[in-house]
Coordinates of N, CA and C in Angstrom, one line a residue:
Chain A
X1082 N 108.3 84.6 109.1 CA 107.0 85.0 108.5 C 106.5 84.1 107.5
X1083 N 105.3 84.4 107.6 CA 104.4 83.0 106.8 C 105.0 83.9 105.0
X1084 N 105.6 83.0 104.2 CA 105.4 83.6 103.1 C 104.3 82.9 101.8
X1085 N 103.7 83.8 101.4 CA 102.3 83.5 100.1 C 102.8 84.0 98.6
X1086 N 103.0 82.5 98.2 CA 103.4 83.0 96.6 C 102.1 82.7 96.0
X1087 N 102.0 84.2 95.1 CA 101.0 83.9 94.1 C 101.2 83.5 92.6
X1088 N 100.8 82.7 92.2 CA 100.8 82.7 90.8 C 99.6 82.7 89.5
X1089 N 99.8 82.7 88.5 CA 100.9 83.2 88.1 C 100.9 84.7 88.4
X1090 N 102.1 85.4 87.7 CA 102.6 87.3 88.4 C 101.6 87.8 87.0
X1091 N 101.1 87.4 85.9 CA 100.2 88.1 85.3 C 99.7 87.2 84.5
X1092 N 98.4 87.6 83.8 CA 97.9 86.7 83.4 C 97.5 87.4 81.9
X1093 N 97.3 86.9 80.9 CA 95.9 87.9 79.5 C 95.4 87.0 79.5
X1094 N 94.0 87.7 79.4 CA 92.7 87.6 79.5 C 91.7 88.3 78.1
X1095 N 90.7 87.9 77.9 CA 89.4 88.7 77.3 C 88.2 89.0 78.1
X1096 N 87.5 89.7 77.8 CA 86.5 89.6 78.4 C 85.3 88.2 78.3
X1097 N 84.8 88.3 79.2 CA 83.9 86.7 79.4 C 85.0 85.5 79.4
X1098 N 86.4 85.8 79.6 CA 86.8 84.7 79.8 C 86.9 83.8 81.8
X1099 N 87.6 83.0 81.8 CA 87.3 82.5 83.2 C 88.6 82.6 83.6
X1100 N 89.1 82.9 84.8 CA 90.7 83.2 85.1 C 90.3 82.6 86.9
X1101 N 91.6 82.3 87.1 CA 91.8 81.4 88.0 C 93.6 81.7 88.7
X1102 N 93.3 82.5 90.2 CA 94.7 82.9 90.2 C 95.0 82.1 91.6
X1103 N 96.1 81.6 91.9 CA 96.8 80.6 92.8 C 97.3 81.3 93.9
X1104 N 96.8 81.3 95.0 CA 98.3 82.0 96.1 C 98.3 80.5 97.3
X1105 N 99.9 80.5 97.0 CA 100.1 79.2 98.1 C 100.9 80.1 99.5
X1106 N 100.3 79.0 100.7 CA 101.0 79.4 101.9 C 102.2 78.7 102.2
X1107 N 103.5 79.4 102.7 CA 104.2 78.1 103.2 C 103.8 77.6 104.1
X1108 N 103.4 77.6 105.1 CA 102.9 77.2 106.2 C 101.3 77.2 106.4
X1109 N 100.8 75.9 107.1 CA 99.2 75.9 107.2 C 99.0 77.5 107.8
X1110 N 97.1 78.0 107.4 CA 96.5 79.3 107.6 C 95.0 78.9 107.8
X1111 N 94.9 78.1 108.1 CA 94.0 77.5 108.2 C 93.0 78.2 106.9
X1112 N 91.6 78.9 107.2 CA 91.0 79.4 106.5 C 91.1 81.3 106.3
X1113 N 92.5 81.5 107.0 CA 92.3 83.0 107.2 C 93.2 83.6 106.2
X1114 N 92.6 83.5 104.9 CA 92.8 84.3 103.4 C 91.8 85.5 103.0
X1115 N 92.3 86.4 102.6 CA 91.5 87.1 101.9 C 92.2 87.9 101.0
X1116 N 91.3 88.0 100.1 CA 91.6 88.8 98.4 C 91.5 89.9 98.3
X1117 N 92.1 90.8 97.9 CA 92.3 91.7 97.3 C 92.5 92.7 95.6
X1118 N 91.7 93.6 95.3 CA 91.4 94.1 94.1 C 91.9 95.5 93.9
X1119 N 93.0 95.4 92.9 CA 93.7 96.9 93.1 C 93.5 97.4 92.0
X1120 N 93.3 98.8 91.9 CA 93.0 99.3 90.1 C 94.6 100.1 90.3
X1121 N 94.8 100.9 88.9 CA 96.3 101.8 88.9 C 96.4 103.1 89.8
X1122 N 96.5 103.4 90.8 CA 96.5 104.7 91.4 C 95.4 104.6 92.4
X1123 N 94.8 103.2 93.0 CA 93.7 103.4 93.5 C 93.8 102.8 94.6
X1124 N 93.5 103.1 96.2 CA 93.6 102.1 97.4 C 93.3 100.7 97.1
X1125 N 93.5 98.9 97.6 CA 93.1 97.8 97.4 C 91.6 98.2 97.8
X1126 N 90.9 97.0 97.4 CA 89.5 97.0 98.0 C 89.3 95.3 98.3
X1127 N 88.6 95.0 99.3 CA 88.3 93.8 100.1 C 87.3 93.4 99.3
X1128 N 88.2 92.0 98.7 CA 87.0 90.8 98.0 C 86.3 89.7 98.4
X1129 N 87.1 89.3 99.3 CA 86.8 88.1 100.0 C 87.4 87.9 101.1
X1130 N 86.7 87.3 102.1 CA 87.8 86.6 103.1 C 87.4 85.2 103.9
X1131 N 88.2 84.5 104.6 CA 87.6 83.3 104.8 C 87.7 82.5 104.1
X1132 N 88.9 83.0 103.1 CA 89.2 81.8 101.3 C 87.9 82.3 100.7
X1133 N 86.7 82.2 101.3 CA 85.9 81.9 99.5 C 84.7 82.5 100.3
X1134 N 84.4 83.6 101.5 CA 83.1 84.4 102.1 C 83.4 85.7 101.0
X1135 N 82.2 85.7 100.2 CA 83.0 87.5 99.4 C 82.2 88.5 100.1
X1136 N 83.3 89.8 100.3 CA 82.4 90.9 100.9 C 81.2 91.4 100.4
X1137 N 80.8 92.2 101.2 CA 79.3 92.9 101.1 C 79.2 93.6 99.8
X1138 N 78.5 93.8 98.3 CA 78.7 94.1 97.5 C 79.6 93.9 96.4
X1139 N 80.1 92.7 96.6 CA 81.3 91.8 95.7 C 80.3 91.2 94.6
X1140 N 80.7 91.3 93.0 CA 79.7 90.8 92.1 C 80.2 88.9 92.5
X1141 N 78.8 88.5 92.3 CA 79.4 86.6 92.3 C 79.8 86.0 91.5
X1142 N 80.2 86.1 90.5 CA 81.6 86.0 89.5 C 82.8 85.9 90.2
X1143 N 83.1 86.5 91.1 CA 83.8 86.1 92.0 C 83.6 84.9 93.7
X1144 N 84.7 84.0 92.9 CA 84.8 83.4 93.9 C 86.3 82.5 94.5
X1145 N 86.1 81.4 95.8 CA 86.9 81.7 96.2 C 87.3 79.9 97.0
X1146 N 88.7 79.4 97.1 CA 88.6 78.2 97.4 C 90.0 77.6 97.7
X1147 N 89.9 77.0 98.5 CA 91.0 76.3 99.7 C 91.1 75.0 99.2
X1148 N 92.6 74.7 99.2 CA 93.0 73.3 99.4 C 94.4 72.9 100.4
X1149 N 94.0 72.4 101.2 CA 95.4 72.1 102.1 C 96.0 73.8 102.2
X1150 N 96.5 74.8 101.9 CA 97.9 75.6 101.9 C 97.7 76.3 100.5
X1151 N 96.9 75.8 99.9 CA 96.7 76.6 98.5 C 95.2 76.8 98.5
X1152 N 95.0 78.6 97.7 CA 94.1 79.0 97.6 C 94.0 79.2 95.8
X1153 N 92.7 79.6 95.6 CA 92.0 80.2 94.5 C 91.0 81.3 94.4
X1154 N 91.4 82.0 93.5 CA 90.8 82.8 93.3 C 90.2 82.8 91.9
X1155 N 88.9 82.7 91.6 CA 88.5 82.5 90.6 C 87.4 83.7 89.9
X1156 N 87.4 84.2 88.9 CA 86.6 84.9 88.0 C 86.3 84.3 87.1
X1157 N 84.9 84.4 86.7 CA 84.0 83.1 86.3 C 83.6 83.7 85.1
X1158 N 83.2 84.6 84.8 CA 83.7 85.6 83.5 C 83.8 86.9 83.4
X1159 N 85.0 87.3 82.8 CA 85.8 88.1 83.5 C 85.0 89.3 82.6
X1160 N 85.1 90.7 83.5 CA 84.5 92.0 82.9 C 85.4 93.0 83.0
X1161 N 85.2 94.0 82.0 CA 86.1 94.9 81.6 C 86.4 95.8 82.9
X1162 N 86.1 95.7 84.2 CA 86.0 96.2 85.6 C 87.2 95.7 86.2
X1163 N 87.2 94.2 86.0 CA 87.8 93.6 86.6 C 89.2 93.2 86.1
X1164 N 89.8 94.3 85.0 CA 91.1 94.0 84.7 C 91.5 95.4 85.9
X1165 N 92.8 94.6 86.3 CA 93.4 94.9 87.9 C 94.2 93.7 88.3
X1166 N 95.3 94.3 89.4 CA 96.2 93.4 90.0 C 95.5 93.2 91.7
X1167 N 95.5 91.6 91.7 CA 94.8 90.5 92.8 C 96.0 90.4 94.0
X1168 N 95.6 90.6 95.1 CA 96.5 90.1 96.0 C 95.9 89.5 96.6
X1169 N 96.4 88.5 97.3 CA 96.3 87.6 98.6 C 97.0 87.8 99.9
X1170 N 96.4 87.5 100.9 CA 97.1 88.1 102.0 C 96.4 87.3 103.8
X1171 N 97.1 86.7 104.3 CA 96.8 86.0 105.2 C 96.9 86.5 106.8
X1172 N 96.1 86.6 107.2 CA 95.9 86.4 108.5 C 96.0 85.9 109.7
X1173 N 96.3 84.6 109.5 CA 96.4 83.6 110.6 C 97.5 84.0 111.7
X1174 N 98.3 84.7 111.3 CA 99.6 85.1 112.3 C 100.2 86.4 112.0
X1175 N 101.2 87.0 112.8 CA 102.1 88.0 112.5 C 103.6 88.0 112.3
X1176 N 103.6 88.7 111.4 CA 103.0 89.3 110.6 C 102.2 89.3 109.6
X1177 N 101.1 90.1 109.4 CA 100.6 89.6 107.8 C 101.3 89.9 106.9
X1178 N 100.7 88.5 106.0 CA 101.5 89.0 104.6 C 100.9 89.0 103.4
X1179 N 101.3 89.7 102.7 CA 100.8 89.4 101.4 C 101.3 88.8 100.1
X1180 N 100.1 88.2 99.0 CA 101.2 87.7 98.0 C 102.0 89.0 97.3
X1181 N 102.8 88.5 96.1 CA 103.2 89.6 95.6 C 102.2 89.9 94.4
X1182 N 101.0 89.8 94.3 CA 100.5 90.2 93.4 C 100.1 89.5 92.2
X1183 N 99.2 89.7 91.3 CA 99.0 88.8 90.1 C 98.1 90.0 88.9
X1184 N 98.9 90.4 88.1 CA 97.6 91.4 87.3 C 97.3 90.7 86.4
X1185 N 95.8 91.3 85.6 CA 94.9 90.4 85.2 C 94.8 91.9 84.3
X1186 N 95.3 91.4 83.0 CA 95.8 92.2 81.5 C 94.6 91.7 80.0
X1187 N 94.7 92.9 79.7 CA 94.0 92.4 78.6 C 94.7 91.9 77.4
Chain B
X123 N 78.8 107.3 105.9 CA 79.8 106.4 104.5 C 81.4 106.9 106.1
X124 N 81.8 105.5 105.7 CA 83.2 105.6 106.0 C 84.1 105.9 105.4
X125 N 84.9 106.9 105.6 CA 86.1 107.8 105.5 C 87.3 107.4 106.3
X126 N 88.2 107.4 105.2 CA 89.7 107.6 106.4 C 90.3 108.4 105.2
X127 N 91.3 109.1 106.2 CA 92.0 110.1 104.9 C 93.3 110.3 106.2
X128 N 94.3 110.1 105.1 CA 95.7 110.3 105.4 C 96.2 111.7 105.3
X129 N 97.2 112.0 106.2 CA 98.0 112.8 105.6 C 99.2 113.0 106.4
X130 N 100.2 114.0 105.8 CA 101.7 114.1 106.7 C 102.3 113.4 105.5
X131 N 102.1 113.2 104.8 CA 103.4 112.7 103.5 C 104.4 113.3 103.3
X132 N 105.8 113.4 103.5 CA 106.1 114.3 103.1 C 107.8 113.4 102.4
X133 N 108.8 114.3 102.2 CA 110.0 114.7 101.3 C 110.8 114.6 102.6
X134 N 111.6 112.6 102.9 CA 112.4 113.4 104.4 C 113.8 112.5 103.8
X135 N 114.4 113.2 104.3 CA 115.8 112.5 104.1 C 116.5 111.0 104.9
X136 N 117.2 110.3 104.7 CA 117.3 109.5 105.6 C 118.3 109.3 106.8
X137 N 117.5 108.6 107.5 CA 117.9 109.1 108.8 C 116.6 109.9 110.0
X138 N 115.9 110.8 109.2 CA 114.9 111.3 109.3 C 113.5 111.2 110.2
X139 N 112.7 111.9 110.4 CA 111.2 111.5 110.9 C 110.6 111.7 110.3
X140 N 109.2 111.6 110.5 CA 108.0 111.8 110.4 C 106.8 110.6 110.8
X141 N 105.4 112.1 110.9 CA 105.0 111.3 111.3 C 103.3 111.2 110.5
X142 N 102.7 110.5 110.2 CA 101.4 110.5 109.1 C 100.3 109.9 110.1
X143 N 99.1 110.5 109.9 CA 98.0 110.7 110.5 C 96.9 110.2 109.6
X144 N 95.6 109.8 110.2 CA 94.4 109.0 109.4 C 93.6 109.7 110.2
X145 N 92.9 110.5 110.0 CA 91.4 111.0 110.0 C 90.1 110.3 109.8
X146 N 89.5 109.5 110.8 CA 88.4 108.4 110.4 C 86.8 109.2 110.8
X147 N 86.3 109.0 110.0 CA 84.6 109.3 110.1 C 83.7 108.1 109.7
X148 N 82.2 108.4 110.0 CA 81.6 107.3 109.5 C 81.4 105.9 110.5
X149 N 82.1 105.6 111.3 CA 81.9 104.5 112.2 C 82.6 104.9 113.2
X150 N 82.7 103.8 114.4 CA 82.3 103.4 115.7 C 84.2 103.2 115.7
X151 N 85.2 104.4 116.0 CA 86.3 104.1 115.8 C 86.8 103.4 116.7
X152 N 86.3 103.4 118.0 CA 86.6 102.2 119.5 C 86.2 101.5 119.7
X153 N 85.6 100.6 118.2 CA 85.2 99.4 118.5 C 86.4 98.4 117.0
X154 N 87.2 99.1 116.5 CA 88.1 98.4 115.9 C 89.2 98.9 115.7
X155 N 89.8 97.4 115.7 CA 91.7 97.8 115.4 C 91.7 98.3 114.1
X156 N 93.3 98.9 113.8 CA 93.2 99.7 112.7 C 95.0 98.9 112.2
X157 N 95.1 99.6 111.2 CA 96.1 99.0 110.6 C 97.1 100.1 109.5
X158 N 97.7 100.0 109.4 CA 98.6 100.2 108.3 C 99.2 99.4 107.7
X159 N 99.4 99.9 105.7 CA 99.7 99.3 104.7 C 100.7 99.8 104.1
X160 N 101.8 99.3 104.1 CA 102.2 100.4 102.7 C 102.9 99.6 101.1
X161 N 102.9 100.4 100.2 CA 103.2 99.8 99.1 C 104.2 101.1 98.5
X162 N 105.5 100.4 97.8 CA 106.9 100.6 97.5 C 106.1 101.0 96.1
X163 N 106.6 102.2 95.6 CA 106.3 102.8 94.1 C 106.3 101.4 93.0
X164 N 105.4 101.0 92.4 CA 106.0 99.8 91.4 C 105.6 98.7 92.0
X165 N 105.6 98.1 93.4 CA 105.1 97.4 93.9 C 103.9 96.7 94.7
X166 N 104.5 95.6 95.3 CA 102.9 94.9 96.1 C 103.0 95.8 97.0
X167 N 102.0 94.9 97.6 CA 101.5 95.6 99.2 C 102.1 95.4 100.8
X168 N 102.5 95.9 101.7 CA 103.4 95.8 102.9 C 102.6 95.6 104.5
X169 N 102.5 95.1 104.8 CA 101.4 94.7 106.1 C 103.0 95.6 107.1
X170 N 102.0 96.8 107.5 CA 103.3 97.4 108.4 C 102.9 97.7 110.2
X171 N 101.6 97.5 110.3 CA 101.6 97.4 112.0 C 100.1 97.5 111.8
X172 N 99.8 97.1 113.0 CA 98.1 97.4 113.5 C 98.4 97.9 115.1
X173 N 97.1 97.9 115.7 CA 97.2 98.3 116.7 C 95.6 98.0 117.6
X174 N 95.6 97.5 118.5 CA 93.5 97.6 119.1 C 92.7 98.6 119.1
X175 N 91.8 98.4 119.5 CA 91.1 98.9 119.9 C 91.2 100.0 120.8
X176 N 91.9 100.0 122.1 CA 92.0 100.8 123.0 C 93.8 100.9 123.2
X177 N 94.4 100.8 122.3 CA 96.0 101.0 122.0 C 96.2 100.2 122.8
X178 N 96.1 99.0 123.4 CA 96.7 98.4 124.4 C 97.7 97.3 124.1
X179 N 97.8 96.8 122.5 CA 98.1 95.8 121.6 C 98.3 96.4 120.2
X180 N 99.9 96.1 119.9 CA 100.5 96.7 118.8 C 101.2 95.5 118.6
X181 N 101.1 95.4 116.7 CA 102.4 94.6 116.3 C 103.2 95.2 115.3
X182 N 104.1 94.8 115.1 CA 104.7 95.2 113.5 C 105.2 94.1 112.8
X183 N 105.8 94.7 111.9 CA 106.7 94.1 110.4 C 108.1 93.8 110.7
X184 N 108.9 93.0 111.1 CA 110.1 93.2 112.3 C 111.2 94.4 111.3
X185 N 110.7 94.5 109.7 CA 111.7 95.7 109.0 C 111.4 97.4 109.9
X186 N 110.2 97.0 110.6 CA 110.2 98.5 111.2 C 110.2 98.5 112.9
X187 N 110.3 97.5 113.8 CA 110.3 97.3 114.7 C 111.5 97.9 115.3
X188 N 111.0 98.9 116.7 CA 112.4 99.7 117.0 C 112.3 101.1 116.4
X189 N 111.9 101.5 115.4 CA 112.0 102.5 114.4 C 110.7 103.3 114.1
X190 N 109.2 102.3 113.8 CA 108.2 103.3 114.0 C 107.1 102.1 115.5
X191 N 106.1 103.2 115.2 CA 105.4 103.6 116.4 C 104.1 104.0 115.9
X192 N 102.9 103.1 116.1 CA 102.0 102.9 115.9 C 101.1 103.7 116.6
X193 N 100.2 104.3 116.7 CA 99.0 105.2 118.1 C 97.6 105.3 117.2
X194 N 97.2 105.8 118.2 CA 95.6 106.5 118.5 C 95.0 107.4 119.4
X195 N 94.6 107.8 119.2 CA 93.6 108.9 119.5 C 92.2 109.0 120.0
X196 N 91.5 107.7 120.4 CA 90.1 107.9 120.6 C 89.5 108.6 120.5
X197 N 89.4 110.1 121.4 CA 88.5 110.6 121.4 C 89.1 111.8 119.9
X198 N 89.5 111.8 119.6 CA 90.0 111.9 118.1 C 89.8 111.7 117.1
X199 N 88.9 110.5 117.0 CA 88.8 109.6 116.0 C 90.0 109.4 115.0
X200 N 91.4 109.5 115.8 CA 92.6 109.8 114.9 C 93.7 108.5 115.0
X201 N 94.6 108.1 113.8 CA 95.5 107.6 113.9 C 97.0 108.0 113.6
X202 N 97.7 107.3 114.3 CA 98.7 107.8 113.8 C 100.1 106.6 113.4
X203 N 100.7 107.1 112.8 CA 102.6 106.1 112.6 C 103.5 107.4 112.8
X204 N 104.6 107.1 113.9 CA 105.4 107.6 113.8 C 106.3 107.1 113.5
X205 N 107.4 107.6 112.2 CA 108.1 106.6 112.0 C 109.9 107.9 111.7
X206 N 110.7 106.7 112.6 CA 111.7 107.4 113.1 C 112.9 106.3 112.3
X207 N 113.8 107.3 112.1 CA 114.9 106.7 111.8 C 114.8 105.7 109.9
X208 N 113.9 106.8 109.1 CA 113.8 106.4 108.2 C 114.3 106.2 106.9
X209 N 114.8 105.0 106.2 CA 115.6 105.1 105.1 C 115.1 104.6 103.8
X210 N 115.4 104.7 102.6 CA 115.2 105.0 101.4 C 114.1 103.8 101.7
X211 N 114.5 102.8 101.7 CA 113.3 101.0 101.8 C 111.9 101.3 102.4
X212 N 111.6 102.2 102.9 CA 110.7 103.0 104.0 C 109.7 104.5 102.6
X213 N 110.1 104.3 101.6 CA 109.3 105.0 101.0 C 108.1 104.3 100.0
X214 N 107.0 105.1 100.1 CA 106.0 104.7 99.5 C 105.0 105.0 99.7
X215 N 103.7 104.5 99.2 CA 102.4 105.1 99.9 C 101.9 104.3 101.2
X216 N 101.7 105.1 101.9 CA 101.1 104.4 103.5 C 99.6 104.7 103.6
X217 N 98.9 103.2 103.7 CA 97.5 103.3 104.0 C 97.2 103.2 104.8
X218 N 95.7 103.8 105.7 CA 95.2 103.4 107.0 C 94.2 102.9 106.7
X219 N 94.0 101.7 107.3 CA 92.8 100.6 106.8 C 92.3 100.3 108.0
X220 N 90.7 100.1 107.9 CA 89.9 99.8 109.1 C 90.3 98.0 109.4
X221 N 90.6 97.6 110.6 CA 90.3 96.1 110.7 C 91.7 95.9 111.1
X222 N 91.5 94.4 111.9 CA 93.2 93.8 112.2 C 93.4 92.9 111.6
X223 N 92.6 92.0 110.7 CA 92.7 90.7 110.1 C 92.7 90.7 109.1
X224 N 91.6 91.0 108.4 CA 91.3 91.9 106.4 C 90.8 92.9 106.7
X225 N 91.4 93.7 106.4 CA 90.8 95.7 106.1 C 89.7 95.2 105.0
X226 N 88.9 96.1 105.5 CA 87.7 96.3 104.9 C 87.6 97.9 104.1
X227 N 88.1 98.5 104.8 CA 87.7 100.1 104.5 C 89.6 100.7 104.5
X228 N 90.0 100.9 102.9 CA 91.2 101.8 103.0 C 91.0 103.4 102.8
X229 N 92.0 104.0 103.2 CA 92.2 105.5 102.7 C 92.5 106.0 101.7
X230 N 93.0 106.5 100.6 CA 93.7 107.3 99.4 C 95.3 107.1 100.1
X231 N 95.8 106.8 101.0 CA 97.2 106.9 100.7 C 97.8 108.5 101.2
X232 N 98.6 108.3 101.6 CA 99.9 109.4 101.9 C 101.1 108.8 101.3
X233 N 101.7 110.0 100.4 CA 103.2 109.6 100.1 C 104.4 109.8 101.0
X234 N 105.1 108.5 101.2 CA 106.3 109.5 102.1 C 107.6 108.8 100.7
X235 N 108.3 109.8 101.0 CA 109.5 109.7 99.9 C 110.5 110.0 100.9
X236 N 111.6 109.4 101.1 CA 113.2 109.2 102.1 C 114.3 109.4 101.3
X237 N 114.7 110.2 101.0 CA 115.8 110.8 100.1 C 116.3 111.7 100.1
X238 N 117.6 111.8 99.9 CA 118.7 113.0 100.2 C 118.3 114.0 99.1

């Protein structure tokens, strides 16, 4: 199985600040990444996919970007909404996987 | 507005069955694969099987391969996991998420807990 480390596992943050979270693949995935936004007790919700296409109703503060096997996930300045744990999670093969997570702390 | 709503959660011992169901409204359910998630109390998230369109293509997680069992229901607009022979590693919340590649649309979750 393709495994995706994210880093870092948490981050602090302020508001309006800019946060930038890492998930690497071991193996090429070509472009089939997408992000994930989880609140405490709440199902994920779909951020992006395609590394850096964000879903329908995604604020653009978020964004999204590929290098070789490593991705980014970037928040451009961050809002009091958007503290929550980020996953990454690939597509390209089976099984999918996901990173293990990154929360994003005040 | 799309809906999925789980249920069948329950309190099984291990060794055990059960089986958890997804209730979908809101869209065109025979025109997409569906998926399940689950995530360990405390933990990330678990890519645990999908399945097509017209059930004809199923995969899994090789930790559940053998053990659970993926379905649908078309004219039901219903899903299902049946999951057999289940042990403590196997508890958590199970999502049903629309899509085979990135879910777009999740449910609220069903708890299943495996304990004596």
């Amino acid at each position: 199985a393709i495994r995706m480390t994210q880093s870092p596992t948490s981050v602090s943050a302020s508001t309006g600040d800019r946060v930038t979270i890492t998930c690497r693949a071991s193996q090429g995935i070509s472009s089939d990444l997408a992000w994930y936004q989880q609140k405490p007790g709440k199902a994920p919700k779909l951020l992006m996919y395609a590394a850096s296409t964000l879903q329908t109703g995604v604020p653009s503060r978020f964004g999204g970007s590929e290098s070789g096997t490593d991705f980014t996930l970037t928040i451009s300045s961050l809002q009091s909404e958007d503290f929550a744990t980020y996953y990454c999670q690939q597509y390209y093969t089976y099984p999918r996987t996901f990173g293990q997570g990154t929360r994003v702390e005040l | 507005e799309v809906q999925l709503v789980e249920s069948g959660g329950a309190l099984v011992q291990p060794g055990g069955s059960l089986r958890v169901s997804c209730a979908v409204s809101g869209f065109t359910f025979t025109t997409y694969w569906m998926t399940w998630v689950r995530q360990a109390p405390g933990k990330g998230l678990e890519w645990v099987a999908n399945i097509n369109q017209d059930g004809s293509e199923k995969n899994y997680v090789d930790s559940v391969k053998g053990r659970f069992t993926v379905s649908r229901d078309n004219a039901d607009n219903s899903l299902y996991l049946q999951m057999n022979s289940l042990r403590a590693e196997d508890t958590g919340v199970y999502y049903c998420v629309r899509g085979g590649w990135y879910p777009d649309y999740w449910g609220q979750g069903t708890l299943v807990t495996v304990s004596s």
